Amino acid sequence: MCRGVAVWVASILADPGACNSTLTACLARFHPLTPVVARHYADHLMNKKVQDLLNQIRELEDELRVTIQAQEAKLSYQIEGSKIRFDQAVKSAHKRLKTNIFTWLRESRPQSLLSAPFVYGMVVPIGIFDLALTIYQAVCFRLYDIPQVVRSDYVVIDRHHLAYLNAIEKLNCIYCGYGNGVINYAREIISRTEQYWCPIKHARKVIDAHGRYRTFLNYGDATAYPVKLVEFRTSLREAPETKTPDGS
């Protein structure tokens, strides 16, 4: 084996011009093992590029968060625990902008009013789903030794405090906050489950995949699967909020 590598290196030094073709083709002409080496090297370069892009995304997300916080400060409200407080002048202005319920109903499209029973009827299956998710993670995540998802981080209901909304609009906002919150809560629970059992990307493109999916193993990467599966599970136990073994 060592002699073969020595001959391979000597051949490269003797004929450097032969390396003008692709890396795999070049190495393959000198030693039969080098296509495998080249493939792993190419995979390493691709993974590094992906990681660099993910780092750029995180930096942009941090910048966006700072910008949004600055915008919130301009709107003159402060978050104190579970309460949101506006300056009194802003709150008074909001009250003046509120639409009377009867005016709101009169100006609403008939189609919107007719859809109300179907919209609000969904609160029953959503509530059952919410309960099922909570029981699921309470049982399974304890068995897997994975920290449970904090429901209050995803189910956020606070828009009903806005003084410029009438009672119906506040009810709508409560419903939408709850429904979307439960879906986001479910997404995080199921993404942790996927990372534990099957951290592998699909062969086909997935639209709007969850954050953990970006660093899952490539489809067909059988060599890395046994080792990486252990790493993915360990990262869930140690720091589930970091999402993946590399902290992304």
Tab-separated table of C-alpha atoms in Angstrom:
chain	number	residue	atom	x	y	z
A	1	MET	CA	0.000	0.000	0.000
A	2	CYS	CA	2.769	2.445	1.046
A	3	ARG	CA	4.796	1.555	-2.032
A	4	GLY	CA	1.781	2.217	-4.210
A	5	VAL	CA	1.266	5.659	-2.650
A	6	ALA	CA	4.952	6.465	-3.110
A	7	VAL	CA	4.765	5.550	-6.787
A	8	TRP	CA	1.607	7.632	-7.125
A	9	VAL	CA	3.247	10.732	-5.585
A	10	ALA	CA	6.376	10.253	-7.705
A	11	SER	CA	4.232	10.036	-10.833
A	12	ILE	CA	2.507	13.337	-9.960
A	13	LEU	CA	5.852	15.056	-9.419
A	14	ALA	CA	7.189	13.666	-12.675
A	15	ASP	CA	4.176	14.771	-14.697
A	16	PRO	CA	2.462	17.800	-13.036
A	17	GLY	CA	0.931	18.871	-16.302
A	18	ALA	CA	-1.268	15.815	-16.205
A	19	CYS	CA	-3.313	17.413	-13.427
A	20	ASN	CA	-5.049	19.934	-15.655
A	21	SER	CA	-8.166	17.777	-15.845
A	22	THR	CA	-10.693	17.300	-13.099
A	23	LEU	CA	-9.413	16.261	-9.669
A	24	THR	CA	-11.000	12.830	-9.749
A	25	ALA	CA	-9.830	12.012	-13.258
A	26	CYS	CA	-6.323	13.232	-12.505
A	27	LEU	CA	-5.936	11.213	-9.339
A	28	ALA	CA	-7.573	8.132	-10.820
A	29	ARG	CA	-4.808	7.723	-13.397
A	30	PHE	CA	-2.166	7.463	-10.665
A	31	HIS	CA	-3.783	5.208	-8.066
A	32	PRO	CA	-6.966	3.108	-7.955
A	33	LEU	CA	-7.992	4.382	-4.489
A	34	THR	CA	-7.862	8.046	-5.386
A	35	PRO	CA	-11.391	8.373	-6.867
A	36	VAL	CA	-12.729	7.626	-3.376
A	37	VAL	CA	-10.327	10.140	-1.837
A	38	ALA	CA	-11.282	12.752	-4.400
A	39	ARG	CA	-14.979	12.189	-3.848
A	40	HIS	CA	-14.614	12.637	-0.089
A	41	TYR	CA	-12.517	15.752	-0.656
A	42	ALA	CA	-15.191	17.177	-2.965
A	43	ASP	CA	-17.855	16.382	-0.351
A	44	HIS	CA	-15.759	18.172	2.260
A	45	LEU	CA	-15.532	21.277	0.074
A	46	MET	CA	-19.284	21.224	-0.560
A	47	ASN	CA	-20.076	20.816	3.146
A	48	LYS	CA	-17.760	23.718	3.961
A	49	LYS	CA	-19.538	25.892	1.404
A	50	VAL	CA	-22.916	24.945	2.867
A	51	GLN	CA	-21.676	25.748	6.376
A	52	ASP	CA	-20.336	29.122	5.219
A	53	LEU	CA	-23.715	29.944	3.691
A	54	LEU	CA	-25.501	28.905	6.879
A	55	ASN	CA	-23.206	31.164	8.887
A	56	GLN	CA	-24.053	34.055	6.583
A	57	ILE	CA	-27.760	33.327	7.027
A	58	ARG	CA	-27.407	33.378	10.818
A	59	GLU	CA	-25.552	36.689	10.668
A	60	LEU	CA	-28.323	38.175	8.515
A	61	GLU	CA	-30.960	36.817	10.899
A	62	ASP	CA	-29.156	38.483	13.825
A	63	GLU	CA	-28.990	41.746	11.894
A	64	LEU	CA	-32.686	41.487	11.048
A	65	ARG	CA	-33.532	40.857	14.716
A	66	VAL	CA	-31.643	43.980	15.781
A	67	THR	CA	-33.378	46.040	13.079
A	68	ILE	CA	-36.816	44.796	14.140
A	69	GLN	CA	-36.073	45.597	17.778
A	70	ALA	CA	-35.068	49.111	16.788
A	71	GLN	CA	-38.323	49.474	14.840
A	72	GLU	CA	-40.312	48.243	17.843
A	73	ALA	CA	-38.668	50.869	20.017
A	74	LYS	CA	-39.896	53.560	17.611
A	75	LEU	CA	-43.464	52.312	18.090
A	76	SER	CA	-43.243	53.257	21.772
A	77	TYR	CA	-44.063	49.986	23.466
A	78	GLN	CA	-42.236	47.882	26.008
A	79	ILE	CA	-42.513	44.214	26.897
A	80	GLU	CA	-42.734	43.621	30.644
A	81	GLY	CA	-43.017	39.922	31.322
A	82	SER	CA	-46.232	38.753	29.678
A	83	LYS	CA	-47.562	42.292	29.231
A	84	ILE	CA	-47.000	44.798	26.437
A	85	ARG	CA	-47.265	48.429	27.431
A	86	PHE	CA	-47.662	51.380	25.053
A	87	ASP	CA	-47.032	54.993	25.919
A	88	GLN	CA	-50.290	56.605	27.059
A	89	ALA	CA	-50.370	58.989	24.086
A	90	VAL	CA	-49.988	56.089	21.653
A	91	LYS	CA	-52.628	54.060	23.460
A	92	SER	CA	-55.103	56.949	23.286
A	93	ALA	CA	-54.456	57.355	19.573
A	94	HIS	CA	-55.060	53.637	19.061
A	95	LYS	CA	-58.449	53.829	20.788
A	96	ARG	CA	-59.522	56.616	18.461
A	97	LEU	CA	-58.694	54.415	15.464
A	98	LYS	CA	-60.812	51.460	16.605
A	99	THR	CA	-63.695	50.550	14.293
A	100	ASN	CA	-67.091	50.090	15.922
A	101	ILE	CA	-68.312	46.478	15.818
A	102	PHE	CA	-71.550	47.332	13.984
A	103	THR	CA	-69.620	49.366	11.403
A	104	TRP	CA	-67.142	46.531	11.024
A	105	LEU	CA	-69.934	43.980	10.438
A	106	ARG	CA	-71.698	46.257	7.958
A	107	GLU	CA	-68.524	46.776	5.944
A	108	SER	CA	-67.464	43.112	5.984
A	109	ARG	CA	-67.889	40.994	2.866
A	110	PRO	CA	-70.733	38.431	3.123
A	111	GLN	CA	-68.256	35.715	2.114
A	112	SER	CA	-66.153	36.467	5.189
A	113	LEU	CA	-69.139	36.184	7.507
A	114	LEU	CA	-70.312	32.944	5.884
A	115	SER	CA	-66.893	31.351	6.343
A	116	ALA	CA	-66.780	32.084	10.090
A	117	PRO	CA	-68.336	28.771	11.272
A	118	PHE	CA	-65.833	26.802	9.174
A	119	VAL	CA	-62.896	28.883	10.367
A	120	TYR	CA	-63.742	28.703	14.051
A	121	GLY	CA	-64.856	25.087	13.766
A	122	MET	CA	-61.191	24.212	13.240
A	123	VAL	CA	-60.428	25.149	16.835
A	124	VAL	CA	-61.675	21.695	17.923
A	125	PRO	CA	-59.224	19.580	15.851
A	126	ILE	CA	-56.431	22.086	16.530
A	127	GLY	CA	-57.088	21.791	20.266
A	128	ILE	CA	-57.053	17.975	20.077
A	129	PHE	CA	-53.830	18.137	18.040
A	130	ASP	CA	-52.302	20.478	20.641
A	131	LEU	CA	-53.145	18.045	23.443
A	132	ALA	CA	-51.850	15.051	21.452
A	133	LEU	CA	-48.531	16.803	20.778
A	134	THR	CA	-48.074	17.624	24.457
A	135	ILE	CA	-48.752	14.018	25.495
A	136	TYR	CA	-46.520	12.706	22.697
A	137	GLN	CA	-43.444	14.677	23.689
A	138	ALA	CA	-44.087	14.155	27.401
A	139	VAL	CA	-43.834	10.406	26.820
A	140	CYS	CA	-41.443	9.975	23.882
A	141	PHE	CA	-38.957	12.739	24.589
A	142	ARG	CA	-38.535	11.494	28.131
A	143	LEU	CA	-37.800	8.027	26.756
A	144	TYR	CA	-35.311	9.488	24.253
A	145	ASP	CA	-33.801	11.708	26.972
A	146	ILE	CA	-34.540	14.796	24.841
A	147	PRO	CA	-35.598	18.103	26.454
A	148	GLN	CA	-39.233	18.899	25.712
A	149	VAL	CA	-40.242	21.819	23.518
A	150	VAL	CA	-41.400	24.842	25.510
A	151	ARG	CA	-44.921	25.404	24.239
A	152	SER	CA	-45.073	29.072	25.286
A	153	ASP	CA	-42.136	29.838	22.985
A	154	TYR	CA	-44.328	28.981	19.993
A	155	VAL	CA	-47.929	29.606	21.025
A	156	VAL	CA	-47.894	33.381	21.495
A	157	ILE	CA	-51.182	35.213	22.049
A	158	ASP	CA	-50.780	38.940	22.654
A	159	ARG	CA	-52.390	40.897	19.828
A	160	HIS	CA	-55.719	41.133	21.663
A	161	HIS	CA	-54.082	43.811	23.846
A	162	LEU	CA	-54.031	46.246	20.917
A	163	ALA	CA	-56.474	49.064	21.609
A	164	TYR	CA	-57.234	49.765	17.931
A	165	LEU	CA	-58.862	46.330	17.484
A	166	ASN	CA	-62.523	45.787	18.254
A	167	ALA	CA	-63.814	42.675	20.041
A	168	ILE	CA	-64.268	40.610	16.871
A	169	GLU	CA	-60.839	41.534	15.533
A	170	LYS	CA	-59.293	40.627	18.889
A	171	LEU	CA	-61.032	37.245	18.796
A	172	ASN	CA	-59.729	36.685	15.263
A	173	CYS	CA	-56.191	37.491	16.383
A	174	ILE	CA	-56.446	35.150	19.375
A	175	TYR	CA	-57.618	32.352	17.088
A	176	CYS	CA	-54.884	32.930	14.492
A	177	GLY	CA	-52.197	33.259	17.148
A	178	TYR	CA	-53.289	29.973	18.695
A	179	GLY	CA	-53.661	28.077	15.404
A	180	ASN	CA	-50.350	29.176	13.937
A	181	GLY	CA	-48.642	28.762	17.298
A	182	VAL	CA	-49.755	25.140	17.584
A	183	ILE	CA	-48.493	24.421	14.056
A	184	ASN	CA	-45.107	25.953	14.892
A	185	TYR	CA	-45.076	24.003	18.163
A	186	ALA	CA	-45.784	20.824	16.195
A	187	ARG	CA	-43.098	21.678	13.634
A	188	GLU	CA	-40.436	21.914	16.334
A	189	ILE	CA	-41.531	18.690	18.043
A	190	ILE	CA	-41.630	16.765	14.775
A	191	SER	CA	-38.319	18.225	13.577
A	192	ARG	CA	-36.633	16.995	16.767
A	193	THR	CA	-38.232	13.603	16.175
A	194	GLU	CA	-36.915	13.577	12.612
A	195	GLN	CA	-33.427	14.525	13.779
A	196	TYR	CA	-33.527	11.658	16.270
A	197	TRP	CA	-34.797	8.974	13.885
A	198	CYS	CA	-34.044	10.023	10.318
A	199	PRO	CA	-31.696	13.027	9.804
A	200	ILE	CA	-31.505	12.462	6.038
A	201	LYS	CA	-32.473	14.880	3.299
A	202	HIS	CA	-34.995	13.878	0.648
A	203	ALA	CA	-33.889	13.247	-2.915
A	204	ARG	CA	-36.414	15.822	-4.103
A	205	LYS	CA	-36.369	19.482	-3.119
A	206	VAL	CA	-38.413	20.315	-0.022
A	207	ILE	CA	-40.014	23.761	0.097
A	208	ASP	CA	-39.660	25.695	3.351
A	209	ALA	CA	-38.057	22.852	5.317
A	210	HIS	CA	-37.466	23.329	9.038
A	211	GLY	CA	-34.156	24.752	10.290
A	212	ARG	CA	-32.661	21.395	11.261
A	213	TYR	CA	-33.157	19.975	7.776
A	214	ARG	CA	-30.429	22.119	6.198
A	215	THR	CA	-27.618	20.127	7.809
A	216	PHE	CA	-29.159	16.672	7.576
A	217	LEU	CA	-27.182	14.013	5.736
A	218	ASN	CA	-27.325	13.944	1.973
A	219	TYR	CA	-29.622	11.401	0.367
A	220	GLY	CA	-27.632	8.220	-0.282
A	221	ASP	CA	-24.697	9.041	2.013
A	222	ALA	CA	-24.590	5.568	3.582
A	223	THR	CA	-21.015	5.859	4.871
A	224	ALA	CA	-21.656	8.806	7.175
A	225	TYR	CA	-25.086	7.675	8.408
A	226	PRO	CA	-24.128	5.418	11.380
A	227	VAL	CA	-21.689	7.924	12.901
A	228	LYS	CA	-23.692	11.060	12.174
A	229	LEU	CA	-26.895	9.544	13.543
A	230	VAL	CA	-25.218	9.223	16.944
A	231	GLU	CA	-23.942	12.818	16.701
A	232	PHE	CA	-27.383	14.171	15.819
A	233	ARG	CA	-28.962	12.373	18.769
A	234	THR	CA	-26.245	13.546	21.148
A	235	SER	CA	-26.691	17.162	20.057
A	236	LEU	CA	-30.420	16.920	20.786
A	237	ARG	CA	-29.736	15.754	24.325
A	238	GLU	CA	-27.068	18.350	25.036
A	239	ALA	CA	-28.432	21.466	23.342
A	240	PRO	CA	-31.650	20.947	21.341
A	241	GLU	CA	-32.009	24.683	20.667
A	242	THR	CA	-28.801	24.628	18.586
A	243	LYS	CA	-30.626	22.206	16.267
A	244	THR	CA	-27.674	20.272	14.768
A	245	PRO	CA	-24.301	18.776	15.755
A	246	ASP	CA	-22.390	21.707	14.263
A	247	GLY	CA	-24.477	24.232	16.217
A	248	SER	CA	-26.420	25.594	13.250
